[in-house]
Coordinates of C-alpha atoms and ligand atoms in Angstrom, one line a residue:
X1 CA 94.6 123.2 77.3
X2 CA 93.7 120.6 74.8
X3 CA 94.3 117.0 76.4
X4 CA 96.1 114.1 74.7
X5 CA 93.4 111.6 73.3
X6 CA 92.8 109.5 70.3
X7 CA 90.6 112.2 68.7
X8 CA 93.6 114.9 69.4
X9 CA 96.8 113.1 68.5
X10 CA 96.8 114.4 64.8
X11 CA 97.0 117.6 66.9
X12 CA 100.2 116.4 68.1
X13 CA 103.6 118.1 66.7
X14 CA 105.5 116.1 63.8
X15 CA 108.3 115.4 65.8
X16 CA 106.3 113.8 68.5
X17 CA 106.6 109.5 67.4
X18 CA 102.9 108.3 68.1
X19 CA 101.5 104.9 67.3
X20 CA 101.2 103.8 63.5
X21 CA 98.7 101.2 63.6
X22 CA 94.7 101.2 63.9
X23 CA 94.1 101.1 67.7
X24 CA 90.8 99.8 67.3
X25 CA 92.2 96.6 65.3
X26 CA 94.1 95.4 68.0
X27 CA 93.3 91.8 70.3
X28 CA 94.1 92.0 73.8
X29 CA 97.0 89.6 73.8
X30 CA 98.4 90.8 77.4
X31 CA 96.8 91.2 80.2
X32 CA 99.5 93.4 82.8
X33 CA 99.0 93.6 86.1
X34 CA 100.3 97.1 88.0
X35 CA 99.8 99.7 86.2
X36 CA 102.7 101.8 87.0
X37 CA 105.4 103.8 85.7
X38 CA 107.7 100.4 85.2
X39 CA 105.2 98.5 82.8
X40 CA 104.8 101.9 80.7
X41 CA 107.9 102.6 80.1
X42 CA 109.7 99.5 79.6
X43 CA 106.9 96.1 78.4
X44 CA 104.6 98.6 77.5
X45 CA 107.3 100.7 75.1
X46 CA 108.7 97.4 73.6
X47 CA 105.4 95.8 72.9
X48 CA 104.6 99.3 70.6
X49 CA 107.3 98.3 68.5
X50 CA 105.7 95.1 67.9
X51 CA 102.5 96.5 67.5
X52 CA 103.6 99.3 65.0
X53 CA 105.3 96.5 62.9
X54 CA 102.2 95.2 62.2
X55 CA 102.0 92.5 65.4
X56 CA 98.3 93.1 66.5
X57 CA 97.2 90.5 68.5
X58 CA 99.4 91.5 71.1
X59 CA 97.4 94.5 72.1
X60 CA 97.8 95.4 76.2
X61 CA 94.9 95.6 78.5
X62 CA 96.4 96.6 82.0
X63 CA 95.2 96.6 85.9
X64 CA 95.8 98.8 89.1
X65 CA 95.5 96.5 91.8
X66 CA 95.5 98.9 94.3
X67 CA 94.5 102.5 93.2
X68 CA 92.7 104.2 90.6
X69 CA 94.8 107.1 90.0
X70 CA 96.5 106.1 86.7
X71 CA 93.2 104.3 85.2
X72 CA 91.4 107.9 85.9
X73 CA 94.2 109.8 84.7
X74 CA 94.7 107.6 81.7
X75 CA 90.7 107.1 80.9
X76 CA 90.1 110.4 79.5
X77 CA 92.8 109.8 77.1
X78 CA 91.5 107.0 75.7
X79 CA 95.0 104.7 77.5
X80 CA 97.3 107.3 75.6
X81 CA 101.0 108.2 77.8
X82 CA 103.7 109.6 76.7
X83 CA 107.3 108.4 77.6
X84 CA 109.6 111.1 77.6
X85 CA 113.5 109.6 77.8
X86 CA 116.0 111.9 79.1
X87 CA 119.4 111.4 79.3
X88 CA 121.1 114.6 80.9
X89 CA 120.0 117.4 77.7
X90 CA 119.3 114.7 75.3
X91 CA 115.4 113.7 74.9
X92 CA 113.5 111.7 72.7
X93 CA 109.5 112.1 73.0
X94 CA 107.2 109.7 72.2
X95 CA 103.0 108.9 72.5
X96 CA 102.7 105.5 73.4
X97 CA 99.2 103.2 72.4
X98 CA 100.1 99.7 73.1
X99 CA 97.3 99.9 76.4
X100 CA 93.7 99.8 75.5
X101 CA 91.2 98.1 78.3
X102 CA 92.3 99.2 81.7
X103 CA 91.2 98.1 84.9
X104 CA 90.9 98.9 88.5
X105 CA 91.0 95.1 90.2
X106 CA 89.5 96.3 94.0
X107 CA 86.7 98.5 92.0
X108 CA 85.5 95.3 90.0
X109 CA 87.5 91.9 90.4
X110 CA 84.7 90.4 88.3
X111 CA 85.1 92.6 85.2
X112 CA 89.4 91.7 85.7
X113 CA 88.9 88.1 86.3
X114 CA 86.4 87.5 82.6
X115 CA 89.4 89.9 80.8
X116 CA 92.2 87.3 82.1
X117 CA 89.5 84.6 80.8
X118 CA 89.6 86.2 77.5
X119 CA 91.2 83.0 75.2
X120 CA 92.8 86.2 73.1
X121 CA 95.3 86.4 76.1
X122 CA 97.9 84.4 76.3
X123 CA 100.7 86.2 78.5
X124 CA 99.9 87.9 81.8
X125 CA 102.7 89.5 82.9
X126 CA 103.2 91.7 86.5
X127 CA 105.0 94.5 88.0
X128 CA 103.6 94.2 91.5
X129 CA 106.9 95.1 93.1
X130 CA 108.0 92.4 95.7
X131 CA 105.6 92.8 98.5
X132 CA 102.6 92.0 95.8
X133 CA 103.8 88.6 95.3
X134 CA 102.7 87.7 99.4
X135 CA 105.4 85.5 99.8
X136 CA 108.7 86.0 102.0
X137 CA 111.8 87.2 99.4
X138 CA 114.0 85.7 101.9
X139 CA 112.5 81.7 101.9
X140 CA 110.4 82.1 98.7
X141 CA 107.0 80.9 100.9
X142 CA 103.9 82.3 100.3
X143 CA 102.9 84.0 103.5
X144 CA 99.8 81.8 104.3
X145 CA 99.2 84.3 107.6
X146 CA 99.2 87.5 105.0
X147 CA 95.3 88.3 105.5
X148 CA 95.0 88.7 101.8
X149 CA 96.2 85.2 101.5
X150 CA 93.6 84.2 103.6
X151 CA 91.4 86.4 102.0
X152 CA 91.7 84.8 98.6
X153 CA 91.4 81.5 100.0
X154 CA 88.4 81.9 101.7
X155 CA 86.7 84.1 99.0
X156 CA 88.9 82.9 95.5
X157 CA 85.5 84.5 93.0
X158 CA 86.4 88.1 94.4
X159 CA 90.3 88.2 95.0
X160 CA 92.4 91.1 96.3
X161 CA 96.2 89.6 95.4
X162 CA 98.0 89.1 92.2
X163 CA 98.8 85.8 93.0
X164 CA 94.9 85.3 93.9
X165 CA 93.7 87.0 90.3
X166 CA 96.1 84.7 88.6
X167 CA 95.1 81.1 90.2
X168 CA 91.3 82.6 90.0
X169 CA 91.5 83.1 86.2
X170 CA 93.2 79.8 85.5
X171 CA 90.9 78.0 87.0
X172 CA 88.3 79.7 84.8
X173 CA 90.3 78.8 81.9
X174 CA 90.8 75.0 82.6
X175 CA 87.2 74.6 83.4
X176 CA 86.3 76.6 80.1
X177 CA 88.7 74.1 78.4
X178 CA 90.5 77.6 77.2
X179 CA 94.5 77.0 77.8
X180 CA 96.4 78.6 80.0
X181 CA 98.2 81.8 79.7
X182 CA 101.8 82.2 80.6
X183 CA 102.6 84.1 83.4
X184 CA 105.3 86.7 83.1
X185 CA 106.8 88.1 86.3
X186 CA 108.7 91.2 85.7
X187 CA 109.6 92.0 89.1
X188 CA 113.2 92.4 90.7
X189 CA 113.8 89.5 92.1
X190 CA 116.0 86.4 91.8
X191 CA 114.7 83.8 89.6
X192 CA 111.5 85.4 89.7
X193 CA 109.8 82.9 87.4
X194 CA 110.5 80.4 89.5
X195 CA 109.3 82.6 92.9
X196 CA 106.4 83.2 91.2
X197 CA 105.6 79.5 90.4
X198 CA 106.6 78.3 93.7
X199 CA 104.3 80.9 95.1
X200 CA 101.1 80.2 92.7
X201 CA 101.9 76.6 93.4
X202 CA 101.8 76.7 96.9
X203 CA 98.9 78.8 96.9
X204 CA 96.8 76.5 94.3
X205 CA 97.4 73.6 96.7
X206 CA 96.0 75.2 99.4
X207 CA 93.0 75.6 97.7
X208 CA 92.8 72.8 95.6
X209 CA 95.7 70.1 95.1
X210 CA 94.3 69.4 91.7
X211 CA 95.0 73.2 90.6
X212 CA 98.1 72.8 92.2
X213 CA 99.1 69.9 90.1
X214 CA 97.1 71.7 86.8
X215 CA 99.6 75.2 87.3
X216 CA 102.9 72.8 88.5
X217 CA 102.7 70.5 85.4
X218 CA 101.0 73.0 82.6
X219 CA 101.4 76.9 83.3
X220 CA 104.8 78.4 82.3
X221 CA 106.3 80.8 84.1
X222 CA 109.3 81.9 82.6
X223 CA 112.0 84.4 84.4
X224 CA 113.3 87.6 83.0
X225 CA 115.4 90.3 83.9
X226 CA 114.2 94.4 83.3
X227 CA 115.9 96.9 83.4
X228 CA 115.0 100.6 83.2
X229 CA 115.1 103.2 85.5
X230 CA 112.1 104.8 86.0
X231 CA 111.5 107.3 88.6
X232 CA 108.0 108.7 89.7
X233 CA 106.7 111.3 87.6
X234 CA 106.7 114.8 89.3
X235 CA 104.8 118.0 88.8
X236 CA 107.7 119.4 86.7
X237 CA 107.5 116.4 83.9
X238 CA 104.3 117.3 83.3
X239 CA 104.7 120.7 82.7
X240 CA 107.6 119.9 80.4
X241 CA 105.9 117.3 78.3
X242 CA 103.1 119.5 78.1
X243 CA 105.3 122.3 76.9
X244 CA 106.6 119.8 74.0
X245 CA 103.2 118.1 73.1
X246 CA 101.2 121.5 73.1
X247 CA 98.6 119.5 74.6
X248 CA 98.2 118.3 78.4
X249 CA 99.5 114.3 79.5
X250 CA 97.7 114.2 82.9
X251 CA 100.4 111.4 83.5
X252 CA 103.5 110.7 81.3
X253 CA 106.3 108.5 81.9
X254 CA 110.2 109.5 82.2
X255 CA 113.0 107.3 82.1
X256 CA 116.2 106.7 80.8
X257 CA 116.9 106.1 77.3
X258 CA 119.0 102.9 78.4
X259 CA 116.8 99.3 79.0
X260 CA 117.2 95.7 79.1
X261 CA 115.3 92.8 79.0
X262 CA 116.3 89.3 79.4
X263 CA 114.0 86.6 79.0
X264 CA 114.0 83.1 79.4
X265 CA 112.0 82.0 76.0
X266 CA 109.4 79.8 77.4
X267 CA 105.7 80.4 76.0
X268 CA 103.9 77.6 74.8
X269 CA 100.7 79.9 74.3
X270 CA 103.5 82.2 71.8
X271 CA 104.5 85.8 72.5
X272 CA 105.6 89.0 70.7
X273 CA 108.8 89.2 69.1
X274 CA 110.5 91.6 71.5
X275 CA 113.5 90.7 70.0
X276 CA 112.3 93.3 67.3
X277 CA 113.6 96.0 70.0
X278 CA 116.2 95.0 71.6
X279 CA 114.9 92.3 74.3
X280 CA 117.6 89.0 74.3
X281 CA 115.9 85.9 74.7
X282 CA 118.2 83.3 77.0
X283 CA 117.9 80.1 78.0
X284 CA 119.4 80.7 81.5
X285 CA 118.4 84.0 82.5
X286 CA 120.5 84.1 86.1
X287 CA 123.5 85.3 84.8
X288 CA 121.8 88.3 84.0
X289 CA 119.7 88.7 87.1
X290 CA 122.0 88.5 89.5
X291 CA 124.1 91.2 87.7
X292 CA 121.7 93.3 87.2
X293 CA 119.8 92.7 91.2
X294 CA 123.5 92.5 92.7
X295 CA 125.4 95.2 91.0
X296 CA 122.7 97.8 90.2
X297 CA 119.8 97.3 92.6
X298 CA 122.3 96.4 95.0
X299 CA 124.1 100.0 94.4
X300 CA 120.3 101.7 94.4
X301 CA 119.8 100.5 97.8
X302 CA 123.4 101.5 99.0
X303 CA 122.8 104.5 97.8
X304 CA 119.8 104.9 98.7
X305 CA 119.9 104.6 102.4
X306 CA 123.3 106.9 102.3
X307 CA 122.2 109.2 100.2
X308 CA 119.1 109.8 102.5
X309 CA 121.3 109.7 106.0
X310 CA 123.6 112.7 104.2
X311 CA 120.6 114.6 103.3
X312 CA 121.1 114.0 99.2
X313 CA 117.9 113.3 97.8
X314 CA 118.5 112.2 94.6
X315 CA 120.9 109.2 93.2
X316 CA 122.8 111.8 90.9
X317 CA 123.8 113.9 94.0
X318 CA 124.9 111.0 96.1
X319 CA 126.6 109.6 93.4
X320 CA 128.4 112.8 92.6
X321 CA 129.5 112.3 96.5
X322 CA 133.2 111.4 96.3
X323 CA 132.9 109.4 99.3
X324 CA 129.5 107.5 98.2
X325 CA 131.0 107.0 94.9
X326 CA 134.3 105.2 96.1
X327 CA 131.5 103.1 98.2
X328 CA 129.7 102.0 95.3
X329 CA 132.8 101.2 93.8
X330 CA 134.7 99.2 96.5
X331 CA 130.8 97.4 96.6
X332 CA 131.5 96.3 93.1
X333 CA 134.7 95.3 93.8
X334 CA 133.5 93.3 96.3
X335 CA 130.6 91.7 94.9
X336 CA 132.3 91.0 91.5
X337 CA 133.5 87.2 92.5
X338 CA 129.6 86.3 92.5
X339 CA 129.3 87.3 89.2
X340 CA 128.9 84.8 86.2
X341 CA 132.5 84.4 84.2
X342 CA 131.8 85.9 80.8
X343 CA 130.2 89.0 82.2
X344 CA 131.8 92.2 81.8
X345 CA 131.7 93.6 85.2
X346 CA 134.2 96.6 84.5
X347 CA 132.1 97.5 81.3
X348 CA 129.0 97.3 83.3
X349 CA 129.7 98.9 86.4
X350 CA 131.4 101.4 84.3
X351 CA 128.1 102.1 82.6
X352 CA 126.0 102.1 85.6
X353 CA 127.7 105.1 87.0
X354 CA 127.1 106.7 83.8
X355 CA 123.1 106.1 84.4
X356 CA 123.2 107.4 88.2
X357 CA 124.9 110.6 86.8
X358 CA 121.6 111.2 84.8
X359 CA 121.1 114.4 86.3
X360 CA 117.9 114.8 83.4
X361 CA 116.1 111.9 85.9
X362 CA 115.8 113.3 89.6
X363 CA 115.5 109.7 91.2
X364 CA 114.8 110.1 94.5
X365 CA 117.0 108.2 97.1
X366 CA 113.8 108.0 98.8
X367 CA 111.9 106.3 96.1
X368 CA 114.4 103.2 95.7
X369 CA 114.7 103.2 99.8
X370 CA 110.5 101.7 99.5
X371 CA 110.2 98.6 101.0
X372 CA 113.6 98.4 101.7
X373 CA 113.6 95.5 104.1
X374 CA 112.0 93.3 100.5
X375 CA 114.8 94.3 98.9
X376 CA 117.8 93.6 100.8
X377 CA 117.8 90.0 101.0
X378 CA 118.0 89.3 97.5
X379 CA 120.5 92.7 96.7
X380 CA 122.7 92.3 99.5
X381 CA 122.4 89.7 101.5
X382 CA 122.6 86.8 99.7
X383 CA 125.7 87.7 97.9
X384 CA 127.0 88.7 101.1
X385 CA 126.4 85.5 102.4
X386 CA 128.1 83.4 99.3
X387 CA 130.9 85.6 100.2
X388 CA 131.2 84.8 103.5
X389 CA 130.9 81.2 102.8
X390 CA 134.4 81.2 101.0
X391 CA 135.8 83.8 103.6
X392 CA 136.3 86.8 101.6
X393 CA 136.2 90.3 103.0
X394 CA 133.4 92.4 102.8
X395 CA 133.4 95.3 104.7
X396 CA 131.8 97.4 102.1
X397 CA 129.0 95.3 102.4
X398 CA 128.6 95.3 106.1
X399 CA 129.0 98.9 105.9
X400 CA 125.5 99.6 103.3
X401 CA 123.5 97.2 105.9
X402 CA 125.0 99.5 108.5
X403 CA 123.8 102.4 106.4
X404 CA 120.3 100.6 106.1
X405 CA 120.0 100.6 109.5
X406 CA 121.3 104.2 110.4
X407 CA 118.3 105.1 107.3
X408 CA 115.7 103.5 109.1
X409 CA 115.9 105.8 112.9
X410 CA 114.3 108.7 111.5
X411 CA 116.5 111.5 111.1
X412 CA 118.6 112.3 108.9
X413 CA 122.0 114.2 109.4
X414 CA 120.5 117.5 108.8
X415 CA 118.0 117.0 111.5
X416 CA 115.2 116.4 108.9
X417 CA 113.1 113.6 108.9
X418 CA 113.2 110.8 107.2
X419 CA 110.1 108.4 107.0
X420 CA 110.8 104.7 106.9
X421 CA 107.8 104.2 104.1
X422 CA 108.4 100.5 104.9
X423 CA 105.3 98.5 106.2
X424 CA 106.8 95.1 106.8
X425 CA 109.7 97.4 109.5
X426 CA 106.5 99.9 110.9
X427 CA 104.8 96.8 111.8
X428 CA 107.6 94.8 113.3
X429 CA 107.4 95.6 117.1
X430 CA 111.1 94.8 117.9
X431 CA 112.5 97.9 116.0
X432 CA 114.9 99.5 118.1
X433 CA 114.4 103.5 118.2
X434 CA 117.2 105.7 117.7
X435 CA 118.4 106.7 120.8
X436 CA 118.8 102.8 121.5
X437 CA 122.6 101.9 122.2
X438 CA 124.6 100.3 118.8
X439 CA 125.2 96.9 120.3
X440 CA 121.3 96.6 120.9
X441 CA 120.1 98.2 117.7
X442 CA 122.3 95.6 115.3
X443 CA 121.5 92.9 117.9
X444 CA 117.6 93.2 116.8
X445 CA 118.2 94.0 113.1
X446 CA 120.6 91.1 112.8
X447 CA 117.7 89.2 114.5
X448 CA 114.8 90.4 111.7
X449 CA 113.8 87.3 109.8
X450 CA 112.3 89.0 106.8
X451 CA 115.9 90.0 106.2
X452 CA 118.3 87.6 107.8
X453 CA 116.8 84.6 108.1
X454 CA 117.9 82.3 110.7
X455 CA 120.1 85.5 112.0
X456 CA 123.2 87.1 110.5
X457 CA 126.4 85.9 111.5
X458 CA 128.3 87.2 114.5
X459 CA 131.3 88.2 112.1
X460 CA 129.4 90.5 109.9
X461 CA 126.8 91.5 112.7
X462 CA 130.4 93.1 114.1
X463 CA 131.4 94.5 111.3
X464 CA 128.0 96.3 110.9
X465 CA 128.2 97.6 114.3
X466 CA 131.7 98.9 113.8
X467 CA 130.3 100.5 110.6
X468 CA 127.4 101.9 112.8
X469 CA 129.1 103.4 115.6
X470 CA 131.3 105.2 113.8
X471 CA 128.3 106.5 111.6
X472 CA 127.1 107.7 114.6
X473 CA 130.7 109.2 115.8
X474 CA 131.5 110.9 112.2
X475 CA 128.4 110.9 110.2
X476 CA 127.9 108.7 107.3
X477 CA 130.0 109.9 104.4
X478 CA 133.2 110.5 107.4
X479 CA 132.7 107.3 108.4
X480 CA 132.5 105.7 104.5
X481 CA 135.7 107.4 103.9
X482 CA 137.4 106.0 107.7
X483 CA 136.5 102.5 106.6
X484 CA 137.3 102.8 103.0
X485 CA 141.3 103.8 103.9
X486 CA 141.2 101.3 106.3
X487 CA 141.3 103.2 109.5
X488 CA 138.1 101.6 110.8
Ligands
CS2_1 C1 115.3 100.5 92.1 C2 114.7 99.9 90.8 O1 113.4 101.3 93.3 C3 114.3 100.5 93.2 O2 114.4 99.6 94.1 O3 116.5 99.9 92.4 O4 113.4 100.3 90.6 C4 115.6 100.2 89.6 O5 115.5 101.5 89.3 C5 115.2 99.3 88.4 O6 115.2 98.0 88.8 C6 116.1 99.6 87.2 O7 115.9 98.6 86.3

C-alpha cells in the first residue's frame, strides 16, 4: 500500500484537508519537546492553522526524548500525520504538516542542542508529562537525587532531561549573544509555567548561579492550560485511517473534536497567533487550570482507578456505570467551591460527561491510571486539602483516593490483573501488598510523601479506610453506591 509522504499527498482523496502552504518555505520557529500523541493533535493542529494562513516562520521541529518509535514511523513520511477527530459517528480527517526536523534527543543530544540554538526559534514548548519535569508535583523541587539530575549536572554538553536540554541550549544562546527563547510548558499541571521556572531555576543555580540569575530575570515561561483528549493510537485507527486515506499512516493521531487552550500571553521573543483557531490568551491562566486539572483530570483519575478495579477498560464504559457516574457527579459537587466565581461549573461538567461518553475514542482507564501517584497531588489532593481547611465534607473525595489505592494491589475484581505501570509506587519499598490488613495499607499510603506530603490527615485517612474496607466487603461500584446514599 502506498504510504503517506510529501511526494504522495496529491494522491490523497479531495475530502482529506492537507496542508496549503509550501513545506519547504517554512523557518523552524518551535522547537517541541515529546513527540507524542498530545503535541500532534492539539499545538501541532493549531499551529497548521497558522501556518496555512500564511504564518511561516512558525514552522515545528519536534524531539522524542526517550524513544524513537514516532521519529521512525514519522521519517519515511517526510513528518506527515494525520489527525482523525471522532466524536461518536461524526469524523473529520485531516493531513497535518506543521512538523518538519525531528529528533531523537538520547540518539544525538548534540544535533537537538544546535536546533534549540537555532536564533529562528523562539518558543520551545514541552509535553513531557509530569515525571519529565524531575521535580516533586507535590513541593515543586527539582529532585536534585533524580540520577538524571545528577547526570546533567555533571555532564550539561550531552543532557538526558528536558529540563537539562533547556538550561543547555540557553546557555548556548546567551553565550552566542542569540536571545532567549520562551519556554512553553504544556503539561497538566498547576501553574505549570511557574513549576517549570522554579524547576529550571533551581537547576541553573546548581550549576551556575549566574545562569540562574540569566533564566530567573530574562527567560519567560508563561502557563497555559490544554485540553484535548487524546488516547494512544491502536491497531484499529490505523486500519481505519488507512481505509479513508487509501494510503497507509504508520502513525496517525485520534482525538476528540473538542480542545482548549489557555495561555497566559507572555513572549517577548513573539509567537503565532493561535487565537486564529480558537486558543484564548489570559492574563491569569489559574482560573482555567484548576478547572480543567480539578474537574476533568481529577474525574480521569477517579475514573480511572474505578473503572479498572470493576474490570471496565475504557472511560465510556465506566462512565456509562450508573454508580461511577453519580461518583463523578457527587465529586463535582464537591469540588465545585474551589472553583473560580465566574466559571460555569454546571455548563462544564455538563459537557465533560458529554466527552467521556465518546464511545468513537476507546480511552483506556488504564492509559489515564500512568503515573498515577504524579497525578494525584495536584487533581485531588490539593483541592481536597482547601476543603478540608474550611471543614467541608468530602467523602467523595476520600472515596477516589480509596479507589486509587484498591487500583494499585493488583487485581482487579474479575480476578485479572492489573499492572501498576507506575515507577515512582514499583520503586517505593513501603507499598503494602494486597493481602495486607485495611488499617496498615491506608496507614502507609497516607504516609507516601510523593502524594501526601507531610502525611494526610487522620480525618480523611478514616474516611479512606472506611471507603476501603467496604470496597473490599462489596466491591467497588457496591460500595460507591453504599456511601453515595449515605449508608456508609
Ligand atoms: C488524562 C489526560 O491521561 C491523563 O492523565 O487525564 O491526558 C487528559 O485526557 C487530558 O489532559 C485532556 O486534556
Amino acid at each position: 500500500m502506498t504510504r503517506l509522504s510529501r511526494p504522495t499527498l496529491d494522491q490523497l482523496p479531495k475530502a482529506v484537508a492537507r496542508p496549503r502552504y509550501d513545506r519547504a518555505a517554512l523557518r523552524t520557529g518551535i522547537l517541541h519537546l515529546g513527540l507524542g500523541a498530545f503535541c500532534r493533535a492539539h499545538q501541532a493542529a493549531l499551529t497548521e492553522d497558522c501556518l496555512n494562513a500564511g504564518a511561516t516562520e512558525w514552522g515545528m521541529a519536534a524531539a522524542s526524548l526517550r524513544s524513537s518509535d514516532t521519529r521512525d514511523a514519522l521519517a519515511p513520511q517526510d513528518g506527515l500525520y494525520t489527525l482523525a477527530l471522532r466524536e461518536n459517528e461524526n469524523q473529520s480527517i485531516q493531513v497535518i504538516g506543521a512538523i518538519g526536523p525531528m529528533f531523537v534527543a538520547p540518539q544525538n543530544p548534540g544535533a537537538l542542542l544546535a536546533g534549540m540554538s537555532d536564533p529562528d526559534v523562539r518558543i520551545v514548548s514541552l509535553t513531557v508529562t509530569e515525571k519529565g519535569y524531575t521535580a516533586d508535583v507535590a513541593t515543586g523541587d527539582l529532585r536534585l537525587d533524580n540520577r538524571d539530575v545528577q547526570h546533567d549536572l555533571a555532564h550539561p554538553e550531552a543532557p538526558r532531561t528536558a529540563l537539562g536540554f533547556v538550561l543547555r541550549a540557553l546557555a548556548l544562546r546567551r553565550a552566542a549573544g542569540t536571545p532567549p527563547f520562551t519556554v512553553l510548558s504544556c503539561d497538566n499541571l498547576p501553574g505549570n509555567g511557574h513549576f517549570l521556572r522554579r524547576a529550571l531555576v533551581q537547576f541553573a543555580e546548581a550549576a551556575d548561579p549566574a545562569l540562574g540569575r540569566f533564566i530567573a530575570d530574562d527567560v519567560a515561561c508563561p502557563s497555559c492550560m490544554v485540553d484535548r483528549i487524546v488516547p494512544a493510537t491502536t491497531g484499529a485507527d490505523r486500519a481505519m485511517v488507512a481505509h479513508r486515506l487509501g494510503m497507509q499512516d504508520a502513525w496517525p493521531v485520534l482525538a476528540e473534536p473538542f480542545f482548549q487552550w489557555v495561555i497566559e500571553d507572555r513572549f517577548p521573543s513573539g509567537r503565532p497567533e493561535w487565537e486564529r483557531s480558537g486558543a484564548e490568551f489570559v492574563a491569569d491562566v489559574a482560573p482555567h487550570e484548576a478547572m480543567k486539572l480539578r474537574l476533568l483530570n481529577g474525574a480521569h483519575s477517579t475514573i480511572a482507578a474505578m473503572g479498572r478495579v470493576a474490570g471496565l477498560a475504557t472511560v465510556a464504559k465506566a462512565v456509562a456505570d450508573p454508580a461511577i457516574r453519580a461518583t463523578i457527579r457527587a465529586c463535582w459537587a464537591e469540588l465545585a467551591p474551589t472553583i473560580a466565581p465566574g466559571i460555569d461549573v454546571a455548563g462544564y461538567t455538563a459537557r465533560l460527561l458529554a466527552r467521556f461518553d465518546n464511545a468513537a475514542l476507546n480511552h483506556r482507564c488504564a492509559q489515564i491510571a500512568t503515573d498515577a501517584s504524579l497525578k494525584l497531588p495536584q487533581r485531588i489532593v490539593a483541592p481536597l486539602r482547601e476543603l478540608h481547611s474550611k471543614g467541608r465534607a468530602t467523602p467523595m473525595l476520600t472515596f477516589s483516593l480509596a479507589a486509587w489505592i484498591r487500583s494499585c494491589q493488583g487485581q482487579d475484581e474479575t480476578g485479572a490483573a492489573m499492572p501498576l505501570c507506575d515507577p515512582q509506587l514499583e520503586t517505593w519499598t513501603g507499598r503494602p501488598g494486597p493481602g495486607v490488613p485495611v488499617d496498615q495499607t491506608v496507614r502507609a499510603f497516607a504516609g507516601f510523601a510523593p502524594v501526601f506530603g507531610p502525611g494526610l490527615e487522620p480525618d480523611l485517612a478514616a474516611s479512606v479506610r472506611e471507603a476501603l474496607a467496604d470496597m473490599r466487603t462489596f466491591g467497588i461500584l457496591s460500595a460507591a453506591r453504599r456511601r453515595l446514599s449515605g449508608a456508609s
